[in-house]
Coordinates of C-alpha atoms and ligand atoms in Angstrom, one line a residue:
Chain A
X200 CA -62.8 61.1 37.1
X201 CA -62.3 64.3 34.8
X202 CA -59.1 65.6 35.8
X203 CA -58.3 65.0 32.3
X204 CA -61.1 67.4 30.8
X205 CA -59.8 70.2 28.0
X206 CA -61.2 72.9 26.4
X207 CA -62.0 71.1 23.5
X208 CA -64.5 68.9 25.0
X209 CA -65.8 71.1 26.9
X210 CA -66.7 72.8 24.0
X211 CA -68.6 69.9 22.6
X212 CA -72.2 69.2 23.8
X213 CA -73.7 65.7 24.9
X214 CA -75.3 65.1 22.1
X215 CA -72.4 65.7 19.4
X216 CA -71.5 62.0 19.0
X217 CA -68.0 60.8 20.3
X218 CA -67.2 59.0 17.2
X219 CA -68.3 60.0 13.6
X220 CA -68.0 58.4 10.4
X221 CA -68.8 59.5 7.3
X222 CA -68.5 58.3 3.9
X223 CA -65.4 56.7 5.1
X224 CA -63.4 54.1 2.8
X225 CA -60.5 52.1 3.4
X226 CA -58.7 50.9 0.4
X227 CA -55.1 48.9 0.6
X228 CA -52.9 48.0 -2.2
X229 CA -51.8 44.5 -2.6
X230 CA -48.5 43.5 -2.8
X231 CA -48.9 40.7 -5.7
X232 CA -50.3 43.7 -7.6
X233 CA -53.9 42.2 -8.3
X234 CA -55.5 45.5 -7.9
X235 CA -56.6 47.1 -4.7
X236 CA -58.6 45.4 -1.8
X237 CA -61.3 47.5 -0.5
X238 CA -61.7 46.7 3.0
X239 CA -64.1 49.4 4.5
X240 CA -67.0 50.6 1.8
X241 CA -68.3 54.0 2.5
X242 CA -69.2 53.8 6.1
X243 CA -71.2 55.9 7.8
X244 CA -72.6 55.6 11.7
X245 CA -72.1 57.9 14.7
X246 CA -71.8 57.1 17.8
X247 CA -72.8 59.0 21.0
X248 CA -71.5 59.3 24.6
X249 CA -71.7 56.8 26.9
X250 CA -73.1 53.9 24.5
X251 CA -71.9 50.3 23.9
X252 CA -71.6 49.7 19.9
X253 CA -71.3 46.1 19.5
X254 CA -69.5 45.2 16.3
X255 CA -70.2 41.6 14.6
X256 CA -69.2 40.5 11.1
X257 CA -67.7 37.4 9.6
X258 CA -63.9 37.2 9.7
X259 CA -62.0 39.5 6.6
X260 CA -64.7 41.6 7.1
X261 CA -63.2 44.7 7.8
X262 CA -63.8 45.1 11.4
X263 CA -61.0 45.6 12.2
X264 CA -59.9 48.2 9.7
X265 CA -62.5 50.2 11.1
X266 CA -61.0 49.7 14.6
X267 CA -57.7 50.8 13.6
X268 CA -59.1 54.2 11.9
X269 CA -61.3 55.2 15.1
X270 CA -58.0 54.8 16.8
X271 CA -56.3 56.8 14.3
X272 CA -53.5 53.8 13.8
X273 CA -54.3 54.4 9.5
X274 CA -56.0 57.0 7.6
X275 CA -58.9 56.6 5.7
X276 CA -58.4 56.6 2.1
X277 CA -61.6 58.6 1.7
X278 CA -64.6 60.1 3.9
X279 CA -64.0 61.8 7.1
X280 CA -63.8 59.8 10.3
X281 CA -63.9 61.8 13.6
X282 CA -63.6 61.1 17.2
X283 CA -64.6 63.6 19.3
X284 CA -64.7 66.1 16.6
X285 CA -61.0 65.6 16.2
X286 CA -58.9 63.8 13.3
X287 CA -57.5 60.8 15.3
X288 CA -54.8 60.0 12.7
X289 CA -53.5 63.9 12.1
X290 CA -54.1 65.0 15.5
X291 CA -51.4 62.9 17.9
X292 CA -50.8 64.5 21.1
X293 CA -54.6 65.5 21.2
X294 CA -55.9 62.2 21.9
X295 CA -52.8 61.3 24.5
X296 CA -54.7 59.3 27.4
X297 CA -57.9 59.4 25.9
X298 CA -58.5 56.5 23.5
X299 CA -57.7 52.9 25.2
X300 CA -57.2 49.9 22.9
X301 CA -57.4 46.1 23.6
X302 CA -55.6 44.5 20.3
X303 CA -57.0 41.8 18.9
X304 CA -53.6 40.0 19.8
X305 CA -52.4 40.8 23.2
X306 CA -49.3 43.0 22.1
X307 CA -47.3 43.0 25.4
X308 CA -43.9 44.2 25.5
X309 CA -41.4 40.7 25.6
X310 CA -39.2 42.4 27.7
X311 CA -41.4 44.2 30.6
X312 CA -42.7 42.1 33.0
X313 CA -47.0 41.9 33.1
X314 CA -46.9 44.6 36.1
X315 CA -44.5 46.9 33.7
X316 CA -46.7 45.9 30.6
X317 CA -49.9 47.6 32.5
X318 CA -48.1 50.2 33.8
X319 CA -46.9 51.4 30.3
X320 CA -49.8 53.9 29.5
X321 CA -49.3 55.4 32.5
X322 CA -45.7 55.8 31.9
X323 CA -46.4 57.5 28.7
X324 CA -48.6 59.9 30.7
X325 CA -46.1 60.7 33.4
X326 CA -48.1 59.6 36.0
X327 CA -46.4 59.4 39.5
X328 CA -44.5 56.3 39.6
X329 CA -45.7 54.8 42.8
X330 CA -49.2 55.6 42.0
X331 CA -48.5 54.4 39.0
X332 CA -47.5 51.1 40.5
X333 CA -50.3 51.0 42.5
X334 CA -53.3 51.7 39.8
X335 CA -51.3 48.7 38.0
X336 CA -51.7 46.1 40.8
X337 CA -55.4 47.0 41.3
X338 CA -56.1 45.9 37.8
X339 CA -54.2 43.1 37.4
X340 CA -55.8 41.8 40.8
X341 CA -59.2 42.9 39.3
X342 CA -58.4 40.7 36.3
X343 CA -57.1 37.6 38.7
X344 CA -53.5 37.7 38.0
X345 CA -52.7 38.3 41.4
X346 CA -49.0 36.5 41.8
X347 CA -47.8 37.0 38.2
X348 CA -47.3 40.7 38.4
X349 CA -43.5 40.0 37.9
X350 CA -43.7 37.0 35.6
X351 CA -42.7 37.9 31.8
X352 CA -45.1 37.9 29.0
X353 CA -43.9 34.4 27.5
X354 CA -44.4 32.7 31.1
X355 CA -48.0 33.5 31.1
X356 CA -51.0 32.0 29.4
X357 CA -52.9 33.3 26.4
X358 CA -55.9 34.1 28.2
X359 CA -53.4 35.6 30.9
X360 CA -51.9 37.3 28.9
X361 CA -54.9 38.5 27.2
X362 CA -55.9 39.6 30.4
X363 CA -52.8 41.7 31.1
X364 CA -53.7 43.8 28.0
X365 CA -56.9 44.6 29.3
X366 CA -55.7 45.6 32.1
X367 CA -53.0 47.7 30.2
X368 CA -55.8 49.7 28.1
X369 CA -58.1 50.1 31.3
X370 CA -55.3 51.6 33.7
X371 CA -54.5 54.8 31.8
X372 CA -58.7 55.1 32.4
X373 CA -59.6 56.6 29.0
X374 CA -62.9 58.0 27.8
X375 CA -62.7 55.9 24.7
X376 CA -62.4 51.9 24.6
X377 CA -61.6 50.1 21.8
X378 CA -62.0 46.5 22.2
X379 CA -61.3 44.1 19.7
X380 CA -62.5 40.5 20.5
X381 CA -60.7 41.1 24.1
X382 CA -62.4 38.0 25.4
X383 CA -61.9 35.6 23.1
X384 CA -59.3 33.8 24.6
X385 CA -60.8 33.0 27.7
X386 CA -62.9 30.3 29.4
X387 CA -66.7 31.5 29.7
X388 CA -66.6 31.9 32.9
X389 CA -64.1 34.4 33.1
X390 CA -65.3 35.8 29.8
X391 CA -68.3 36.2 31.6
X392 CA -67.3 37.9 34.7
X393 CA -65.2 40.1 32.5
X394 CA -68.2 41.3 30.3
X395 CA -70.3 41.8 33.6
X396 CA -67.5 44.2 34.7
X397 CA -66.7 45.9 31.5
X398 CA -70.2 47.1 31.1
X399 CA -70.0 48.6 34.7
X400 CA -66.9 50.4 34.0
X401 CA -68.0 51.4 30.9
X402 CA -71.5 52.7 32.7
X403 CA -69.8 54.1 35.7
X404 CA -68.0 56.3 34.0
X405 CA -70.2 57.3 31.1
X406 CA -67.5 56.2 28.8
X407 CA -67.7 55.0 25.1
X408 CA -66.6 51.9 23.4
X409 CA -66.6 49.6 20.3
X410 CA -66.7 46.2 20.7
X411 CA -65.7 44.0 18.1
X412 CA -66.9 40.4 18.7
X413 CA -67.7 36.9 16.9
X414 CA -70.5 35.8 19.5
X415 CA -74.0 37.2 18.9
X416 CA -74.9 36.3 22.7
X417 CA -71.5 38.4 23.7
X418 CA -72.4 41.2 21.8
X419 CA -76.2 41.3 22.4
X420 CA -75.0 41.0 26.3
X421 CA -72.3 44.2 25.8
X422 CA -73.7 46.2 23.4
X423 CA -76.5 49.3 23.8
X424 CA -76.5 48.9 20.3
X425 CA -75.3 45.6 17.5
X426 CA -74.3 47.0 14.2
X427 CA -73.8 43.9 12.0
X428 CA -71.0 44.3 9.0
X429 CA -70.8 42.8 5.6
X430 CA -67.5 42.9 3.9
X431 CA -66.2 45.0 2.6
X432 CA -66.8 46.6 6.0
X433 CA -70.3 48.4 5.8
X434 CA -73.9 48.3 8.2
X435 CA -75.6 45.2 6.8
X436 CA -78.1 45.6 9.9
X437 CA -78.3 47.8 13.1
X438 CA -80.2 47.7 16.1
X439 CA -80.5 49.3 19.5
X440 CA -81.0 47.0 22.4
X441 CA -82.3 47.8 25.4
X442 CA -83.2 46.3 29.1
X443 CA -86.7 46.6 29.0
X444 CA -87.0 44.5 26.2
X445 CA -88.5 40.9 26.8
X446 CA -86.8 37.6 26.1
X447 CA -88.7 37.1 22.9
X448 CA -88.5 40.4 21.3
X449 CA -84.6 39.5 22.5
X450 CA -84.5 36.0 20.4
X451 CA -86.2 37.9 17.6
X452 CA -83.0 40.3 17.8
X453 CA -81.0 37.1 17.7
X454 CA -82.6 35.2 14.6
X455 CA -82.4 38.6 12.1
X456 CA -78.5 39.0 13.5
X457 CA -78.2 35.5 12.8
X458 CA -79.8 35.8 9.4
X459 CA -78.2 39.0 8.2
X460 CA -74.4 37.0 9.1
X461 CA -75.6 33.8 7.1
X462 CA -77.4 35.9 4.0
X463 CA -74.1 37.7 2.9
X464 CA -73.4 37.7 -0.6
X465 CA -70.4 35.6 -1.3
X466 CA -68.6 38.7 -2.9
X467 CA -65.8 38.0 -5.3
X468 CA -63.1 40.0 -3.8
X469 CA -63.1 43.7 -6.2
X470 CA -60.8 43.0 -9.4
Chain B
X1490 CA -28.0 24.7 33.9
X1491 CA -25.0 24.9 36.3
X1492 CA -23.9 21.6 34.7
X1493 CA -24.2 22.3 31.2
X1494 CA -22.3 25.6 31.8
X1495 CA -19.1 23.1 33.1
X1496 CA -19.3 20.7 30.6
X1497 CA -18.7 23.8 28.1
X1498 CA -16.1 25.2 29.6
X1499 CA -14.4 21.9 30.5
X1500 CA -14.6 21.1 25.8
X1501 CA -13.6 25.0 25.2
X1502 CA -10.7 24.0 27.6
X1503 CA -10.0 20.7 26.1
X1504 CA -9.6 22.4 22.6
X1505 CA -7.4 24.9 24.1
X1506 CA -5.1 22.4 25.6
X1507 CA -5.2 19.9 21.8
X1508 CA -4.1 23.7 20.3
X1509 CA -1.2 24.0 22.8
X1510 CA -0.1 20.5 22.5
X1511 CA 0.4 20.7 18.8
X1512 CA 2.4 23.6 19.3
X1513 CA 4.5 21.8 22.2
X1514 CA 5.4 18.9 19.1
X1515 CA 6.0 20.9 17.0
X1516 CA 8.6 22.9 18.9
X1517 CA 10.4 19.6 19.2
X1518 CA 10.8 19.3 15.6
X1519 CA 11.7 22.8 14.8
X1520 CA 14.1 24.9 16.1
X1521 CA 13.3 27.4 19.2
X1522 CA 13.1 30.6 17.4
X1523 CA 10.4 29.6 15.3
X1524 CA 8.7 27.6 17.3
X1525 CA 9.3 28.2 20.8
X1526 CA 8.1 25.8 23.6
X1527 CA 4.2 26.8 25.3
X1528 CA 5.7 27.0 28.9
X1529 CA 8.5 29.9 27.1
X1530 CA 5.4 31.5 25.8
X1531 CA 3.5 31.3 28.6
X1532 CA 6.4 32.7 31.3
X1533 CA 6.4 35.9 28.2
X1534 CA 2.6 36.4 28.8
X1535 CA 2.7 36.0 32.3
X1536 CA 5.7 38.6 32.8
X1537 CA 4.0 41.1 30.3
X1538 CA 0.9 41.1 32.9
X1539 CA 3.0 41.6 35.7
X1540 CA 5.2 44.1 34.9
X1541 CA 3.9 48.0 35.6
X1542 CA 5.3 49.5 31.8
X1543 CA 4.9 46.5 29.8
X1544 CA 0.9 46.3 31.6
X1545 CA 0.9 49.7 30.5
X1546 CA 0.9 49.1 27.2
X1547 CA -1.9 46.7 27.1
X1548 CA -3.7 48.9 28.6
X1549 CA -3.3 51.6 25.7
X1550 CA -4.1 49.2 23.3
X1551 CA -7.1 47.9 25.1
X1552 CA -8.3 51.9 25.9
X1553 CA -7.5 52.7 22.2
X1554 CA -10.0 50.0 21.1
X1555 CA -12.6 50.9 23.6
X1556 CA -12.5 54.4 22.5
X1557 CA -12.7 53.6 19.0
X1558 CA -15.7 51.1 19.4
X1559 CA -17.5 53.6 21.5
X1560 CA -17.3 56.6 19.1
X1561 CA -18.1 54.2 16.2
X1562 CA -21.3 53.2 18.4
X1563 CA -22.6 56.5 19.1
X1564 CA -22.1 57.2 15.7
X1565 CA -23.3 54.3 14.3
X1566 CA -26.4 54.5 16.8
X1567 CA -26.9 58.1 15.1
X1568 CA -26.7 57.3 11.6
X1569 CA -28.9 54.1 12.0
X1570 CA -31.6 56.0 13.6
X1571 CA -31.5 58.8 10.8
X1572 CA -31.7 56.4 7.8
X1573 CA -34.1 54.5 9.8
X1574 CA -36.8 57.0 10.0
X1575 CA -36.1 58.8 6.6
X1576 CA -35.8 57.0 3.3
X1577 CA -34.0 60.0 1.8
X1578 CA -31.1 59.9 4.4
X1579 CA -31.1 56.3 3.7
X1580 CA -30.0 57.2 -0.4
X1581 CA -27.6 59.6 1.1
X1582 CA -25.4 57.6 4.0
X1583 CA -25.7 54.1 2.5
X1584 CA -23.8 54.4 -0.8
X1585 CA -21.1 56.5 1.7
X1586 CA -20.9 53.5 3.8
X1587 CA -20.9 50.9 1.9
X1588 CA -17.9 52.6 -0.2
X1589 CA -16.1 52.9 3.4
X1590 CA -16.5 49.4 4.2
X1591 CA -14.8 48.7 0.8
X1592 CA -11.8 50.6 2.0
X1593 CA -8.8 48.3 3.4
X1594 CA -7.9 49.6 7.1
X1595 CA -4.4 50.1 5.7
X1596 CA -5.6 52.8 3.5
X1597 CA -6.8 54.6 6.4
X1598 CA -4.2 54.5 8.3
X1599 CA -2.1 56.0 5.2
X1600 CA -4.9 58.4 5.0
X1601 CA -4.7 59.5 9.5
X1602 CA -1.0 59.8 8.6
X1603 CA -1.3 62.6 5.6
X1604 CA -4.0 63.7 7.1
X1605 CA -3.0 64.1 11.0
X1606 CA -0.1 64.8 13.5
X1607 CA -1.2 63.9 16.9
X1608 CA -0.7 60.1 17.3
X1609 CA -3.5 59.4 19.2
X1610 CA -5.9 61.0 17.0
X1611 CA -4.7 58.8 14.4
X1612 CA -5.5 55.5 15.6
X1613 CA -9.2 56.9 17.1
X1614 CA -9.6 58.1 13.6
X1615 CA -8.7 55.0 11.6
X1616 CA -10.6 52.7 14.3
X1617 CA -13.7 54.7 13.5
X1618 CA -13.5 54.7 9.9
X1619 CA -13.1 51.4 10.2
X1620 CA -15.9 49.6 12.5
X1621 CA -18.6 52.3 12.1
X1622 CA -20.2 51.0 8.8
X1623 CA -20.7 47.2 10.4
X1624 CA -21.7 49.1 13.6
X1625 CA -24.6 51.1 11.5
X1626 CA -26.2 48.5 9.4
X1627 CA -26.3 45.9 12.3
X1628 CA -28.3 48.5 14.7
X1629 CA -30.3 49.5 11.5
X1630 CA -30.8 46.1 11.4
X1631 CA -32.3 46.0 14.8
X1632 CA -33.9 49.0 14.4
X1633 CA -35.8 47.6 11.3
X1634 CA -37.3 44.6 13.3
X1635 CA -38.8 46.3 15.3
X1636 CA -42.4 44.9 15.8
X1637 CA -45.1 46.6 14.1
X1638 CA -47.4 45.2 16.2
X1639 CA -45.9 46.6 19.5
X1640 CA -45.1 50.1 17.6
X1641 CA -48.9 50.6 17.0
X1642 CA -49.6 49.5 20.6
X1643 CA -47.2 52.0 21.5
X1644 CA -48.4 55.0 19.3
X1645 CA -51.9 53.8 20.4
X1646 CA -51.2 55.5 23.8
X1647 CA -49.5 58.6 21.5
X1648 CA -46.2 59.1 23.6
X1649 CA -43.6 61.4 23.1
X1650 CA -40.6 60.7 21.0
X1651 CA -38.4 61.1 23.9
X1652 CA -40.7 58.1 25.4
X1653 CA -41.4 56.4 22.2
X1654 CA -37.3 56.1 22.1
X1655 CA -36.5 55.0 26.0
X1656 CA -39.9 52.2 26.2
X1657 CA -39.9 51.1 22.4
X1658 CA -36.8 51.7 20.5
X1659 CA -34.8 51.1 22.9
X1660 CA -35.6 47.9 24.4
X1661 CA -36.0 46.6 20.7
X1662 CA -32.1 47.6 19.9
X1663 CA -30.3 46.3 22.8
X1664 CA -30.2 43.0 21.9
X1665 CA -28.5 44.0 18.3
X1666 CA -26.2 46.4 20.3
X1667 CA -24.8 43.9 21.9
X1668 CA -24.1 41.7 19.2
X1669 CA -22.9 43.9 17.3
X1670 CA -20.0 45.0 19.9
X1671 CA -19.4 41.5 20.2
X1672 CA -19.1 41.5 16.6
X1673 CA -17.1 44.8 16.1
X1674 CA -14.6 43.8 19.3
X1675 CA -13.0 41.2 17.0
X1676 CA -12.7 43.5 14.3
X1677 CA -11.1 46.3 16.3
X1678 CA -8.7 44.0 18.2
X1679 CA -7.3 43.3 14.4
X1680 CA -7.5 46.4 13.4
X1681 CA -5.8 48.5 16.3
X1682 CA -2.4 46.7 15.7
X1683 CA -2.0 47.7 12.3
X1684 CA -3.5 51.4 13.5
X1685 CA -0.8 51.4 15.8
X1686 CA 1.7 51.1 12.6
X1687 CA 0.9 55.2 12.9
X1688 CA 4.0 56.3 14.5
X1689 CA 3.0 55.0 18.0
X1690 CA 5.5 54.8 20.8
X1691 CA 3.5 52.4 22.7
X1692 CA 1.0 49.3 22.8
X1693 CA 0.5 46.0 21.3
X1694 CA 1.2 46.6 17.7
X1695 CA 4.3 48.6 18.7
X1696 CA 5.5 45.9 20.9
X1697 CA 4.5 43.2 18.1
X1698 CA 6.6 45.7 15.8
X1699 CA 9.7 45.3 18.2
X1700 CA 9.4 41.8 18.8
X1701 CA 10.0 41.5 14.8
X1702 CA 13.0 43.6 15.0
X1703 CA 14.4 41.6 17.5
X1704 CA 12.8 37.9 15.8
X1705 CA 12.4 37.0 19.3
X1706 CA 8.8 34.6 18.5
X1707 CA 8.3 33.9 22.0
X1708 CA 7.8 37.7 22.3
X1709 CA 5.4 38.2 19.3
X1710 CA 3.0 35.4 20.8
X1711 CA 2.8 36.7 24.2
X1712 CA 2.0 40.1 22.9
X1713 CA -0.4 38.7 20.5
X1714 CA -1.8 36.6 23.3
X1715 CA -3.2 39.6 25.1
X1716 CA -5.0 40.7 22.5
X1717 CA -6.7 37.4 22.5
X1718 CA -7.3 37.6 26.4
X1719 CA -8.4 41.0 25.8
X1720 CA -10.9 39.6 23.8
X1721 CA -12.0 36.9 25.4
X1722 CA -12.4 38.7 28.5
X1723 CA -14.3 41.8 27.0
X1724 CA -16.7 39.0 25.4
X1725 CA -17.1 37.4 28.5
X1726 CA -18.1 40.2 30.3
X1727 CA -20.8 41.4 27.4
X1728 CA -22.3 38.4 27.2
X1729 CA -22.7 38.4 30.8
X1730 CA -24.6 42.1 30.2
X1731 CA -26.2 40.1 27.1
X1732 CA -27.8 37.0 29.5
X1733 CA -28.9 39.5 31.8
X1734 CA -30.4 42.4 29.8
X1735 CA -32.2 39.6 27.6
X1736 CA -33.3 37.1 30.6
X1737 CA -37.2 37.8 29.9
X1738 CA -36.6 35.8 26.3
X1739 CA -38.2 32.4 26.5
X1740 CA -36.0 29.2 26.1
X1741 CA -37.4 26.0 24.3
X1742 CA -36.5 22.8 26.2
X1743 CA -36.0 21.4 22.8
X1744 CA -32.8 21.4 20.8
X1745 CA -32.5 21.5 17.3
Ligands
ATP1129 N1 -52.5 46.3 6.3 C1 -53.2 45.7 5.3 N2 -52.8 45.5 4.1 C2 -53.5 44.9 3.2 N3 -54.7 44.4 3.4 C3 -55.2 44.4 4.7 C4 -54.5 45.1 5.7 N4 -55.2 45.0 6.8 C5 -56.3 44.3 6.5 N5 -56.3 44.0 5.2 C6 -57.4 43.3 4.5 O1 -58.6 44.0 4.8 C7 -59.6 43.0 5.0 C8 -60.3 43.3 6.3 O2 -59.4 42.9 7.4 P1 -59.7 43.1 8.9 O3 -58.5 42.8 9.7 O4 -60.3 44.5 9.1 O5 -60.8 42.0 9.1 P2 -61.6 41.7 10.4 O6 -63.1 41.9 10.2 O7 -61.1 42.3 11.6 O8 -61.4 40.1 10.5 P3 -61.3 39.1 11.8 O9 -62.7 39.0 12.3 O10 -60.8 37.9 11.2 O11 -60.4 39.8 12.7 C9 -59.0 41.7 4.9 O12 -59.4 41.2 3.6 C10 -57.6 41.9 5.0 O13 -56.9 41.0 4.1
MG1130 MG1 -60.0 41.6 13.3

């Protein structure tokens, strides 16, 4: 499972966290010219290896923001954001194979067919080609697409599709999972099954992700830990969840999530 | 599908045959040597086809364009890439282009001949110089729609620019590659007659040139005609590439 260890990580100890915020602002300029839009406020939180960060917040919220920083897709205007002690945005070829994103939208290329969508990570990290082919298959059968491994993009469904991504972020087997509302476009059934088999990958592998959801039972199900955003994006409420803990001390969890979402200031956008 | 693919060639063919009928009346009203009869012009085309040195000359003509087109491509497909990525190259080759697209292909080929000896040279020259600024903004073109979405996907798995270019860039240009040859073939059929004005002892627009010496019109339009079949034939083919490279694009059962 670590054929892909470097120096660098070595380096770092188990308890350095895997992701690291500090102080970390996101600011974008509108086009109309009303002034900026702050859209992450000064955020702080680490995160360590192996946990499940849950991320909940109502929509425009900045989640996602966040999401595209810790995979070093835009720079922070200001603070320091880390992962893995490294500068995701600066340092490119470090993080190659390591950090593996679900979009919020499933992104697939038009033109490759779902088996060559998947197998595009793996591409880009000259893996062997039949293996390749092989490690592609797995996950799409995993994922229940069995039978539309040559079908295009545009003759597959949105949860299929959806599907195909995960599959796409999951194949190149990274350390790191983003995952932004990757299961929102499917039935609750297979939303369920998925989440069951996330977690064990996630455990199995000591890996570390972010999960960015709308559903407070998806997240309390997913998540070692809930961190709760108000916009602009910053911890309105954090917790730690754990299995020990007992159905009411659980529903307790739920009402103050619940509460915290509902009791946001209605903030006039800044300007 | 098979159906729909007859009942367009069967109203291209119909339009074809209206276009020759007019000429067949009017060739009744006027004498032969402006006018002269289809079946006269059609014998002329036929004959050119089938005999070795006349063949040979279309084939110049036709290589002559294909050079041209190709050189202008890879040259286009440079400079397009170039100002793509850099906003300062962008201030630097635009203005140049643009100025070269205002330049009449006449004027270059006045140019290629103070300029250069060898014939051939000429004409790849002027051919260049003339469909390479249409050939850059239209990859440019493609180069700039290129999804942002599926760019940051991309990056997300941080690939090389070697493999950024073969499972990104390129896929998202092909389709304005193609259409822009399309676009450019037209162009450079035009163009290569009057490049051929150069001084050259053989193809199209020297055979046109001869035909006009001799004001035999039967002649001119059979050698014009295999320009046109030229054409037709190269934009057959490319949108045969075209049909298959794009097959993965999704077709609305509506029409508009
Ligand atoms: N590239 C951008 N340019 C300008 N403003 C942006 C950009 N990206 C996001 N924003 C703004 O930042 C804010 C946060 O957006 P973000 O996408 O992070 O929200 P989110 O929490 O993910 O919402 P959702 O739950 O709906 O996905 C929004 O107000 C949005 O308009
Ligand atoms: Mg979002």
């Amino acid at each position: 499972m670590h054929e892909r260890v470097t120096a660098n990580e070595i380096a770092m100890t188990d308890t350095d966290p895997v992701i690291c915020f500090k102080d970390v602002s996101k600011i974008f300029g509108r086009v109309d010219g009303r002034g900026d839009l702050i859209a992450v406020d000064k955020l702080s939180f680490s995160i360590a290896k192996g946990e499940i960060v849950a991320v909940l917040g109502k929509t425009g919220c900045g989640k996602s923001t966040m999401f595209n920083i810790v995979a070093g897709l835009t720079e922070p205007t200001s603070g320091s954001a880390t992962v893995v002690g490294h500068n995701p945005f600066r340092e490119f070829e470090f993080f190659r194979g390591k950090i593996g994103i679900v979009f919020q939208n499933d992104r697939l290329m038009p033109w490759r067919s779902a088996l060559d969508n998947v197998r595009l990570g793996l591409q880009i990290l000259d893996a062997d080609s039949k293996e390749s082919e092989a490690t592609a298959r797995r996950w799409l059968e995993r994922l229940g697409l069995r039978g539309h491994e040559n079908d295009y993009p545009h003759a597959l469904s949105g949860g299929m599709r959806q599907r195909v991504s995960i599959a796409r972020a999951f194949a190149v087997n990274p350390d790191i999972l983003l995952c932004d509302e990757p299961f929102s476009a499917l039935d609750e059934m297979t939303a369920r099954d998925l989440r069951a088999e996330f977690v064990r990958l996630v455990r199995q592998n000591n890996k570390t992700a972010i999960f960015i959801t709308h559903q407070i039972n998806e997240a309390m199900e997913i998540g070692d830990r809930v961190m709760v955003f108000h916009r602009p994006a910053r911890i309105a409420y954090e917790t730690h969840l754990n299995v020990s803990m007992s159905a009411d001390e659980r529903s307790n969890v739920r009402d103050e999530i619940m509460r915290v979402l509902s009791h946001e200031q209605p903030k006039p956008d800044a300007n | 599908m098979k159906n729909t693919r007859i009942v367009r060639f069967l109203q291209a063919a119909v339009s074809m045959l209206l276009l020759a009928a007019a000429w067949q009346i009017l060739s009744y009203v006027f004498p032969p040597f402006l006018f002269p009869p289809v079946p006269a012009i059609i014998t002329r085309t036929i004959d050119i086809l089938i005999t070795g040195s006349l063949l040979a000359d279309v084939l110049l003509t036709a290589w002559r364009i294909f050079a041209g087109l190709f050189s202008a491509f890879i040259f286009g497909s440079i400079l397009a890439l170039l100002i793509g990525q850099s906003k300062t190259m962008e201030n630097f080759v635009t203005p140049v282009l643009t100025f070269f697209q205002g330049i009449p292909a006449l004027s270059w080929v006045v140019f290629a001949i103070i300029w250069f000896n060898g014939i051939e040279f000429r004409v790849l020259f002027i051919m260049v110089m003339t469909t390479l600024p249409a050939f850059t903004y239209q990859i440019l073109d493609a180069f700039r729609s290129m999804s942002k979405d599926l760019f940051e996907m991309t990056m997300s798995f941080r690939p090389s620019r070697a493999k950024l270019f073969r499972y990104l860039i390129v896929p998202t240009i092909v389709p304005g590659i193609l259409t822009a040859w399309k676009v450019n073939l037209g162009n450079a059929a035009r163009v290569v007659v009057v490049a051929e004005l150069v001084g050259a002892t053989g193809g199209v627009g020297y055979q046109l040139l001869r035909q006009q010496q001799l004001f035999d019109m039967a002649g001119a339009m059979a050698w014009t005609l295999q320009l046109v079949l030229f054409v037709l034939v190269v934009q057959q083919t490319i949108n045969a590439i075209e049909n298959w490279a794009l097959r993965y694009r999704p077709v609305s059962e509506r029409t508009m």
